Short mmCIF file of C-alpha atoms and ligand atoms in Angstrom, two decimals:
data_model
loop_
_atom_site.label_atom_id
_atom_site.label_comp_id
_atom_site.label_asym_id
_atom_site.label_seq_id
_atom_site.Cartn_x
_atom_site.Cartn_y
_atom_site.Cartn_z
CA MET A 30 -65.79 -73.72 105.19
CA ARG A 31 -63.51 -70.69 105.32
CA ASN A 32 -61.29 -71.78 108.12
CA ARG A 33 -58.29 -68.63 108.18
CA ASN A 34 -57.92 -69.12 112.62
CA HIS A 35 -55.51 -71.80 112.21
CA SER A 36 -52.10 -71.53 109.72
CA TYR A 37 -51.24 -74.24 107.25
CA LEU A 38 -48.86 -76.38 105.73
CA LEU A 39 -49.80 -76.59 102.78
CA VAL A 40 -48.21 -80.55 101.73
CA THR A 41 -47.81 -81.23 97.38
CA GLY A 42 -47.98 -84.77 97.09
CA GLY A 43 -48.31 -85.32 100.69
CA ALA A 44 -49.67 -88.77 99.96
CA GLY A 45 -46.78 -90.22 98.47
CA TYR A 46 -43.81 -92.04 100.17
CA ILE A 47 -41.71 -89.10 101.33
CA GLY A 48 -44.45 -86.61 101.43
CA SER A 49 -46.88 -88.94 103.68
CA HIS A 50 -43.76 -89.64 105.91
CA THR A 51 -43.11 -86.22 106.42
CA VAL A 52 -46.53 -85.29 107.29
CA VAL A 53 -46.06 -87.52 110.12
CA GLU A 54 -42.73 -85.21 110.95
CA LEU A 55 -45.36 -82.49 110.81
CA MET A 56 -47.60 -83.06 112.75
CA GLU A 57 -45.75 -84.65 115.48
CA ALA A 58 -44.21 -81.13 116.28
CA GLY A 59 -48.31 -79.92 115.88
CA HIS A 60 -48.12 -78.37 112.93
CA ASN A 61 -51.45 -77.89 110.69
CA VAL A 62 -51.11 -79.76 107.69
CA LEU A 63 -53.37 -80.01 104.02
CA VAL A 64 -52.08 -82.66 102.00
CA LEU A 65 -53.52 -81.87 98.49
CA ASP A 66 -52.70 -84.88 95.68
CA ASN A 67 -54.08 -86.46 92.74
CA PHE A 68 -53.38 -89.95 93.82
CA SER A 69 -51.43 -90.32 90.09
CA ASN A 70 -49.02 -92.32 92.09
CA SER A 71 -50.54 -92.81 95.51
CA SER A 72 -53.68 -93.27 97.46
CA ARG A 73 -56.04 -92.68 100.81
CA ALA A 74 -54.58 -95.03 102.34
CA SER A 75 -51.43 -93.37 103.69
CA ILE A 76 -53.66 -90.68 104.44
CA GLU A 77 -55.72 -93.01 106.97
CA GLY A 78 -51.77 -94.42 108.48
CA VAL A 79 -50.46 -91.35 109.03
CA ARG A 80 -54.27 -90.88 110.62
CA LYS A 81 -53.15 -94.27 112.84
CA ILE A 82 -49.41 -92.96 113.11
CA CYS A 83 -50.35 -89.47 114.79
CA GLY A 84 -54.23 -89.98 116.31
CA LYS A 85 -55.42 -86.99 114.22
CA GLU A 86 -54.70 -86.54 110.22
CA PRO A 87 -53.99 -83.88 107.64
CA ILE A 88 -57.07 -81.96 106.03
CA LEU A 89 -57.20 -83.99 102.82
CA ILE A 90 -57.89 -82.55 98.70
CA GLU A 91 -57.96 -84.34 95.64
CA GLY A 92 -56.92 -82.35 93.36
CA ASN A 93 -53.96 -81.75 90.39
CA ILE A 94 -51.27 -78.47 91.59
CA ALA A 95 -51.90 -77.44 88.10
CA ASP A 96 -55.59 -76.42 88.44
CA GLU A 97 -54.55 -72.75 89.17
CA GLU A 98 -58.93 -72.37 90.43
CA LEU A 99 -59.07 -75.03 92.89
CA LEU A 100 -55.59 -73.80 94.25
CA GLN A 101 -57.16 -69.90 94.44
CA ASN A 102 -59.43 -71.75 96.57
CA ILE A 103 -57.13 -73.94 98.73
CA PHE A 104 -55.18 -70.36 99.75
CA LYS A 105 -58.62 -68.33 99.89
CA GLU A 106 -60.15 -70.37 102.04
CA HIS A 107 -56.68 -71.89 103.60
CA ARG A 108 -54.57 -69.31 105.54
CA ILE A 109 -51.64 -71.22 104.06
CA ASP A 110 -48.38 -70.41 106.22
CA SER A 111 -45.86 -72.27 103.65
CA VAL A 112 -45.35 -75.20 101.03
CA LEU A 113 -43.49 -78.33 100.88
CA HIS A 114 -44.02 -79.02 97.05
CA PHE A 115 -43.87 -82.84 96.69
CA ALA A 116 -45.77 -83.70 93.63
CA GLY A 117 -44.28 -84.58 90.90
CA LEU A 118 -43.19 -87.86 88.19
CA LYS A 119 -39.66 -89.38 89.76
CA SER A 120 -39.43 -92.07 86.96
CA VAL A 121 -35.54 -91.10 85.19
CA ALA A 122 -37.01 -93.87 82.29
CA ASP A 123 -39.92 -92.65 81.74
CA SER A 124 -38.21 -89.33 81.79
CA VAL A 125 -36.57 -90.57 78.56
CA SER A 126 -38.88 -91.59 76.71
CA GLN A 127 -41.73 -88.75 77.72
CA PRO A 128 -39.87 -86.44 78.27
CA LEU A 129 -42.37 -83.57 77.42
CA LYS A 130 -44.96 -84.95 80.08
CA TYR A 131 -42.03 -84.74 82.28
CA TYR A 132 -41.41 -81.19 81.79
CA ILE A 133 -45.04 -80.23 81.84
CA GLU A 134 -46.01 -82.07 84.69
CA ASN A 135 -42.68 -81.27 86.88
CA VAL A 136 -41.99 -77.45 86.15
CA GLY A 137 -45.37 -76.40 84.28
CA SER A 138 -47.50 -77.54 87.61
CA SER A 139 -44.94 -76.13 90.00
CA LEU A 140 -45.39 -72.39 87.50
CA CYS A 141 -48.76 -72.52 88.65
CA LEU A 142 -48.43 -73.58 91.81
CA PHE A 143 -46.01 -71.24 92.42
CA ASP A 144 -48.01 -67.77 90.63
CA VAL A 145 -50.91 -69.11 92.82
CA MET A 146 -47.97 -68.40 95.39
CA GLU A 147 -47.77 -65.13 94.80
CA CYS A 148 -51.02 -64.42 94.22
CA ASN A 149 -51.35 -65.24 97.79
CA ASN A 150 -48.45 -63.68 99.90
CA VAL A 151 -47.20 -66.88 100.80
CA ARG A 152 -43.26 -67.02 100.12
CA LYS A 153 -42.74 -69.69 101.88
CA ILE A 154 -41.49 -73.52 100.62
CA ILE A 155 -39.61 -76.78 101.01
CA PHE A 156 -38.94 -77.96 97.09
CA SER A 157 -38.02 -81.47 97.22
CA SER A 158 -34.81 -81.50 94.22
CA SER A 159 -32.33 -84.21 94.07
CA ALA A 160 -28.57 -85.39 93.92
CA THR A 161 -29.66 -86.20 90.58
CA VAL A 162 -29.44 -82.64 89.41
CA TYR A 163 -25.60 -82.85 89.79
CA GLU A 164 -23.07 -83.91 86.99
CA PRO A 165 -23.04 -88.02 86.62
CA ALA A 166 -19.20 -88.01 86.28
CA GLY A 167 -18.34 -85.35 89.48
CA GLU A 168 -15.92 -85.49 91.93
CA GLN A 169 -17.49 -87.24 95.32
CA PRO A 170 -18.09 -86.63 97.68
CA TYR A 171 -21.51 -83.96 96.64
CA SER A 172 -21.60 -80.84 98.07
CA GLU A 173 -23.44 -78.31 97.29
CA LEU A 174 -21.16 -76.45 94.90
CA SER A 175 -20.77 -79.23 93.25
CA PRO A 176 -21.56 -79.26 88.98
CA THR A 177 -24.81 -80.02 87.73
CA GLY A 178 -25.65 -81.26 84.82
CA PRO A 179 -28.15 -83.62 85.19
CA GLY A 180 -27.94 -85.82 82.39
CA ASN A 181 -31.88 -86.95 82.18
CA PRO A 182 -34.74 -84.90 81.41
CA TYR A 183 -35.92 -85.92 84.89
CA GLY A 184 -33.04 -84.31 86.36
CA LYS A 185 -33.50 -81.66 83.68
CA THR A 186 -36.90 -80.70 85.43
CA LYS A 187 -35.49 -80.87 88.73
CA LEU A 188 -32.71 -78.19 88.17
CA CYS A 189 -35.25 -76.05 86.38
CA VAL A 190 -37.41 -75.73 88.99
CA GLU A 191 -34.51 -75.09 90.99
CA GLN A 192 -33.37 -72.10 88.65
CA ILE A 193 -36.80 -70.83 88.79
CA LEU A 194 -37.43 -70.66 92.25
CA HIS A 195 -33.32 -68.66 92.56
CA GLY A 196 -35.39 -66.34 90.02
CA LEU A 197 -38.08 -65.87 92.94
CA ALA A 198 -35.27 -65.16 95.24
CA VAL A 199 -33.83 -62.91 93.02
CA ALA A 200 -36.55 -61.06 92.51
CA ASN A 201 -38.24 -60.37 95.51
CA PRO A 202 -35.91 -60.98 98.70
CA ASN A 203 -39.11 -61.68 100.73
CA TRP A 204 -38.93 -65.70 99.57
CA GLU A 205 -38.11 -67.72 101.81
CA ILE A 206 -36.67 -71.29 99.94
CA GLY A 207 -34.81 -74.17 100.58
CA ILE A 208 -33.94 -76.80 98.46
CA LEU A 209 -33.58 -80.63 99.70
CA ARG A 210 -31.53 -82.54 97.52
CA TYR A 211 -32.01 -86.27 98.01
CA PHE A 212 -30.25 -88.54 98.16
CA ASN A 213 -31.57 -92.21 98.07
CA PRO A 214 -34.81 -92.42 100.40
CA VAL A 215 -35.47 -95.72 101.94
CA GLY A 216 -37.21 -97.61 105.40
CA ALA A 217 -40.68 -97.26 106.25
CA HIS A 218 -42.60 -95.29 109.36
CA PRO A 219 -41.20 -98.51 112.02
CA SER A 220 -45.52 -99.31 112.65
CA GLY A 221 -44.79 -100.44 109.14
CA LEU A 222 -48.45 -98.54 108.61
CA ILE A 223 -46.80 -96.74 106.03
CA GLY A 224 -44.22 -97.16 103.47
CA GLU A 225 -43.35 -96.61 99.69
CA ASP A 226 -45.83 -98.06 97.38
CA PRO A 227 -44.85 -98.39 93.50
CA LYS A 228 -47.52 -98.71 91.65
CA GLN A 229 -45.61 -99.58 88.96
CA TYR A 230 -42.55 -101.45 87.93
CA PRO A 231 -40.22 -100.08 91.15
CA ASN A 232 -37.62 -97.16 89.92
CA ASN A 233 -35.20 -97.57 93.02
CA LEU A 234 -33.28 -100.70 93.69
CA MET A 235 -34.35 -101.04 97.84
CA PRO A 236 -38.23 -101.63 96.81
CA LEU A 237 -36.95 -104.48 94.39
CA VAL A 238 -34.68 -105.75 96.89
CA MET A 239 -37.51 -105.97 99.56
CA GLN A 240 -40.05 -107.67 96.48
CA THR A 241 -37.33 -110.36 95.90
CA ALA A 242 -37.36 -110.78 99.44
CA ILE A 243 -41.00 -111.76 99.86
CA GLY A 244 -41.39 -113.64 96.48
CA ARG A 245 -42.85 -110.91 94.80
CA ARG A 246 -39.88 -110.95 92.28
CA LYS A 247 -37.52 -114.68 91.80
CA LYS A 248 -34.59 -112.63 91.67
CA LEU A 249 -32.40 -109.60 91.65
CA GLU A 250 -30.63 -108.16 88.80
CA ILE A 251 -27.88 -106.44 89.61
CA TYR A 252 -27.14 -103.78 86.89
CA GLY A 253 -23.53 -104.51 86.97
CA ASP A 254 -20.25 -105.53 88.90
CA ASP A 255 -17.07 -103.92 86.59
CA TYR A 256 -17.07 -100.86 88.21
CA ASP A 257 -14.04 -99.25 90.18
CA THR A 258 -15.57 -99.50 93.35
CA PRO A 259 -14.31 -102.20 95.76
CA ASP A 260 -16.38 -105.07 94.88
CA GLY A 261 -17.50 -103.91 91.61
CA THR A 262 -21.45 -102.65 91.98
CA CYS A 263 -22.17 -98.95 92.39
CA ILE A 264 -22.29 -97.12 95.54
CA ARG A 265 -25.12 -95.23 96.42
CA ASP A 266 -25.77 -92.74 99.80
CA TYR A 267 -29.11 -94.65 101.15
CA ILE A 268 -31.15 -92.57 104.22
CA HIS A 269 -33.76 -93.15 105.83
CA VAL A 270 -37.34 -91.77 105.07
CA LEU A 271 -37.41 -90.68 108.78
CA ASP A 272 -34.36 -88.68 109.03
CA LEU A 273 -34.86 -87.16 105.48
CA ALA A 274 -38.48 -85.55 106.65
CA ARG A 275 -37.09 -84.35 110.12
CA GLY A 276 -34.81 -82.13 107.44
CA HIS A 277 -37.86 -80.77 106.32
CA LEU A 278 -39.04 -80.16 109.46
CA LEU A 279 -35.50 -78.37 110.09
CA ALA A 280 -35.26 -76.31 106.82
CA LEU A 281 -38.52 -74.81 107.88
CA GLU A 282 -37.80 -73.52 111.14
CA TYR A 283 -34.26 -72.00 109.43
CA LEU A 284 -36.15 -70.49 106.95
CA GLU A 285 -38.11 -68.18 109.75
CA ARG A 286 -34.75 -67.24 110.28
CA HIS A 287 -33.25 -66.53 107.00
CA PRO A 288 -35.07 -65.63 104.35
CA GLY A 289 -33.30 -65.98 101.08
CA ILE A 290 -32.79 -69.19 98.86
CA HIS A 291 -30.60 -71.86 100.55
CA TYR A 292 -30.04 -75.53 99.18
CA TRP A 293 -28.96 -78.56 101.23
CA ASN A 294 -27.90 -82.21 100.56
CA LEU A 295 -29.85 -85.02 102.60
CA GLY A 296 -27.69 -87.75 102.73
CA THR A 297 -25.62 -89.64 105.22
CA GLY A 298 -22.03 -89.12 103.68
CA LYS A 299 -21.47 -92.89 104.26
CA GLY A 300 -21.45 -94.82 100.73
CA ILE A 301 -23.50 -98.70 100.80
CA SER A 302 -22.52 -100.64 96.94
CA VAL A 303 -25.34 -102.69 95.55
CA LYS A 304 -23.86 -106.16 96.93
CA GLU A 305 -23.40 -105.11 100.71
CA LEU A 306 -26.68 -103.42 100.52
CA VAL A 307 -28.38 -107.02 99.36
CA GLU A 308 -26.20 -108.74 101.69
CA GLN A 309 -27.78 -106.94 104.67
CA ALA A 310 -31.77 -107.04 103.22
CA LYS A 311 -30.37 -111.09 103.74
CA GLU A 312 -29.38 -111.08 106.72
CA ILE A 313 -33.14 -108.46 108.23
CA THR A 314 -35.20 -110.51 106.08
CA GLY A 315 -33.53 -114.08 106.11
CA THR A 316 -34.47 -114.96 102.97
CA GLU A 317 -32.06 -115.90 100.49
CA ILE A 318 -32.33 -112.91 97.78
CA GLU A 319 -30.89 -114.28 94.82
CA THR A 320 -29.06 -112.58 92.26
CA GLN A 321 -27.55 -112.27 89.16
CA VAL A 322 -25.60 -109.88 87.52
CA VAL A 323 -26.38 -108.42 84.50
CA ALA A 324 -25.30 -105.27 82.07
CA ARG A 325 -24.71 -101.84 83.75
CA ARG A 326 -27.63 -99.45 83.15
CA PRO A 327 -27.31 -96.85 81.16
CA GLY A 328 -26.83 -93.99 82.58
CA ASP A 329 -25.64 -95.01 86.52
CA SER A 330 -22.85 -93.21 87.94
CA PRO A 331 -20.07 -95.37 89.87
CA ILE A 332 -19.97 -93.19 93.55
CA ALA A 333 -23.02 -90.72 94.33
CA ILE A 334 -22.56 -89.68 98.07
CA ALA A 335 -23.29 -86.81 99.68
CA ASP A 336 -21.58 -84.04 101.78
CA PRO A 337 -24.00 -83.22 104.13
CA ARG A 338 -22.13 -80.59 106.37
CA LYS A 339 -24.35 -77.95 105.32
CA ALA A 340 -27.10 -79.20 106.45
CA LYS A 341 -25.32 -80.12 109.65
CA GLU A 342 -23.90 -77.03 110.55
CA GLU A 343 -26.91 -75.09 109.53
CA LEU A 344 -29.72 -77.33 110.26
CA LEU A 345 -28.26 -79.00 112.81
CA TRP A 346 -29.45 -82.51 111.34
CA HIS A 347 -28.19 -85.56 112.11
CA PRO A 348 -28.87 -88.91 110.08
CA GLU A 349 -30.34 -90.63 112.74
CA TYR A 350 -30.82 -94.21 111.40
CA SER A 351 -28.35 -96.63 110.19
CA LEU A 352 -28.29 -99.50 107.38
CA VAL A 353 -29.66 -102.31 109.36
CA ASN A 354 -32.50 -99.90 110.56
CA MET A 355 -33.11 -98.67 107.18
CA CYS A 356 -33.62 -102.00 106.23
CA ALA A 357 -35.26 -103.19 108.69
CA ASP A 358 -38.09 -100.87 108.92
CA HIS A 359 -38.74 -101.50 104.41
CA TRP A 360 -39.00 -105.29 105.49
CA ASN A 361 -41.66 -105.04 108.58
CA TRP A 362 -43.41 -102.20 105.45
CA GLN A 363 -42.97 -105.18 102.78
CA ARG A 364 -44.11 -108.43 105.52
CA HIS A 365 -46.97 -105.76 106.40
CA HIS A 366 -48.19 -105.14 103.22
CA PRO A 367 -46.74 -107.48 100.55
CA ASP A 368 -48.86 -106.10 97.78
CA GLY A 369 -48.58 -102.20 99.15
CA TYR A 370 -51.79 -99.78 99.93
CA GLN A 371 -53.71 -103.02 99.15
P1 NAD B 27 -44.32 -90.10 94.72
O1 NAD B 27 -44.34 -90.75 93.95
O2 NAD B 27 -44.41 -91.76 95.91
O3 NAD B 27 -44.73 -89.14 95.58
C1 NAD B 27 -45.30 -87.90 95.05
C2 NAD B 27 -46.67 -87.83 95.20
O4 NAD B 27 -47.02 -86.53 94.42
C3 NAD B 27 -47.59 -89.07 94.87
O5 NAD B 27 -48.88 -88.79 95.73
C4 NAD B 27 -48.73 -88.40 93.32
O6 NAD B 27 -49.73 -88.76 93.69
C5 NAD B 27 -48.73 -87.19 93.70
N1 NAD B 27 -48.95 -86.52 92.33
C6 NAD B 27 -47.90 -85.82 91.43
N2 NAD B 27 -48.15 -85.44 90.01
C7 NAD B 27 -49.27 -84.16 91.07
C8 NAD B 27 -50.26 -83.00 90.68
N3 NAD B 27 -49.73 -82.74 89.45
N4 NAD B 27 -51.02 -82.85 90.91
C9 NAD B 27 -51.21 -83.23 92.80
N5 NAD B 27 -50.17 -84.32 93.40
C10 NAD B 27 -49.79 -84.97 92.42
O7 NAD B 27 -43.17 -90.14 95.22
P2 NAD B 27 -42.14 -89.75 95.93
O8 NAD B 27 -40.60 -90.33 96.36
O9 NAD B 27 -42.78 -89.13 97.58
O10 NAD B 27 -40.96 -88.40 95.51
C11 NAD B 27 -41.22 -86.65 96.66
C12 NAD B 27 -40.83 -85.97 95.75
O11 NAD B 27 -39.06 -85.79 96.26
C13 NAD B 27 -40.43 -86.55 93.94
O12 NAD B 27 -40.91 -84.88 93.73
C14 NAD B 27 -39.54 -86.82 93.70
O13 NAD B 27 -38.75 -86.01 92.95
C15 NAD B 27 -38.15 -86.22 94.51
N6 NAD B 27 -37.18 -86.93 94.65
C16 NAD B 27 -37.60 -88.05 95.08
C17 NAD B 27 -36.41 -89.67 95.84
C18 NAD B 27 -37.03 -90.54 95.47
O14 NAD B 27 -36.05 -91.48 95.55
N7 NAD B 27 -38.17 -91.41 95.99
C19 NAD B 27 -34.94 -88.86 95.46
C20 NAD B 27 -35.01 -87.26 95.26
C21 NAD B 27 -35.98 -86.50 95.07
C1 UD1 B 28 -31.98 -93.30 90.29
C2 UD1 B 28 -31.71 -92.00 89.40
C3 UD1 B 28 -31.73 -91.06 90.58
C4 UD1 B 28 -33.00 -90.85 91.75
C5 UD1 B 28 -32.31 -92.04 92.33
C6 UD1 B 28 -33.43 -91.95 93.38
C7 UD1 B 28 -31.37 -93.53 87.95
C8 UD1 B 28 -29.97 -92.95 86.46
N1 UD1 B 28 -31.36 -92.58 87.98
O1 UD1 B 28 -31.08 -93.16 90.75
O2 UD1 B 28 -32.03 -90.12 89.17
O3 UD1 B 28 -32.02 -89.41 91.79
O4 UD1 B 28 -32.59 -92.86 91.86
O5 UD1 B 28 -34.67 -91.63 93.41
O6 UD1 B 28 -32.17 -93.79 87.24
N2 UD1 B 28 -29.52 -101.26 90.90
C9 UD1 B 28 -29.16 -102.70 90.68
N3 UD1 B 28 -30.81 -103.39 90.16
C10 UD1 B 28 -32.27 -102.91 89.94
C11 UD1 B 28 -31.89 -101.76 90.85
C12 UD1 B 28 -30.67 -100.81 90.52
O7 UD1 B 28 -28.80 -103.50 90.62
O8 UD1 B 28 -33.07 -103.52 90.43
C13 UD1 B 28 -28.84 -100.62 91.00
C14 UD1 B 28 -28.01 -99.39 90.59
O9 UD1 B 28 -27.94 -99.04 89.33
C15 UD1 B 28 -27.37 -98.46 91.38
C16 UD1 B 28 -28.56 -98.82 92.63
O10 UD1 B 28 -28.86 -99.71 92.51
O11 UD1 B 28 -26.12 -98.87 91.05
C17 UD1 B 28 -29.16 -97.69 93.37
O12 UD1 B 28 -30.17 -97.50 92.09
P1 UD1 B 28 -31.35 -96.78 92.21
O13 UD1 B 28 -32.22 -96.92 92.97
O14 UD1 B 28 -32.79 -96.50 91.26
O15 UD1 B 28 -30.91 -95.36 92.16
P2 UD1 B 28 -30.07 -94.61 91.86
O16 UD1 B 28 -29.32 -95.07 90.73
O17 UD1 B 28 -28.91 -93.48 92.53
#
């Protein structure tokens, strides 16, 4: 069925954690959305949650972004105006043990997507990059001009895709590219209908904290308390997933007026230590989250904080949610879905 009367935003990986929250934001702003997801790390249930929140649902196509024929069909059937590209793998540990898989999935698949976009004269894209592209031992806070130099294959795939997009922008001034470097996304939609649902062992701190609070795990391991920070634990820049989602909408709007390639950090600029986050989570959840200090995790930087001034000045983006909101909303999701979407 051809559906070329309305224009659509194609959201790859839109059933995932950040993608689903961004789909809500885009639909609430009046956009038509088409989600392409292979559910390798998500399920249809997240799109059901989106429907409940928005009162309508995006078009949902199950498939792989590396499937060129499928992509060509999607672009022919639907008038795609822009792409928001979330699809990819995100475990640093897995990327170290299976680098080839990460290059194939994150870089190879993206090449297929960009090629089909060119073929169909669609040259507007927002790419989900990461603070992990910066040099781990770099000076803090990180600005968009800070030296890059990721220390693991996952980060290298992100930087590689950034560089490919840069090449496209140099070759053709009609490309409109927004590179968003996320810091540490946490939290969930306050409705509790969508949230982060790691299929395997969680990669990140907040889901582990909340799974410990709900009783799925006995204790939380703190990876080192002998760093050169006020309480000895690592400091990160946690950001509510809804603030992150809004950044995508603002970046899309910015690209309308400013073609070319643009880079923005999305973080609050405020550092929170592991211990501070655990203390806040204890207060919000009303549970005693047992912790045990263990050895440092290889590859961890003591501090990673964004300088978010560029996003604030250019996108007029201001994070609205505090650490209390982040913990409360993540907990609300976890309580309503102790086993995730199952
Ligand atoms: P996620 O795993 O929840 O979402 C990714 C989605 O992409 C999933 O729904 C998955 O099924 C889908 N997917 C993966 N490969 C695909 C493919 N080849 N074709 C179609 N769909 C595919 O992860 P997330 O946390 O929502 O992250 C989204 C993006 O943001 C990723 O690119 C990630 O690298 C990046 N990012 C995430 C974080 C974070 O902490 N969550 C931080 C920085 C950057
Ligand atoms: C990790 C990834 C990074 C990615 C980012 C956001 C690594 C080395 N880096 O970074 O590439 O961009 O997530 O997805 O994995 N911690 C504990 N106990 C735990 C889990 C974490 O103490 O069980 C600590 C970590 O040591 C770290 C902090 O909590 O200091 C945050 O960890 P995490 O959520 O994994 O994020 P990053 O380390 O920022």
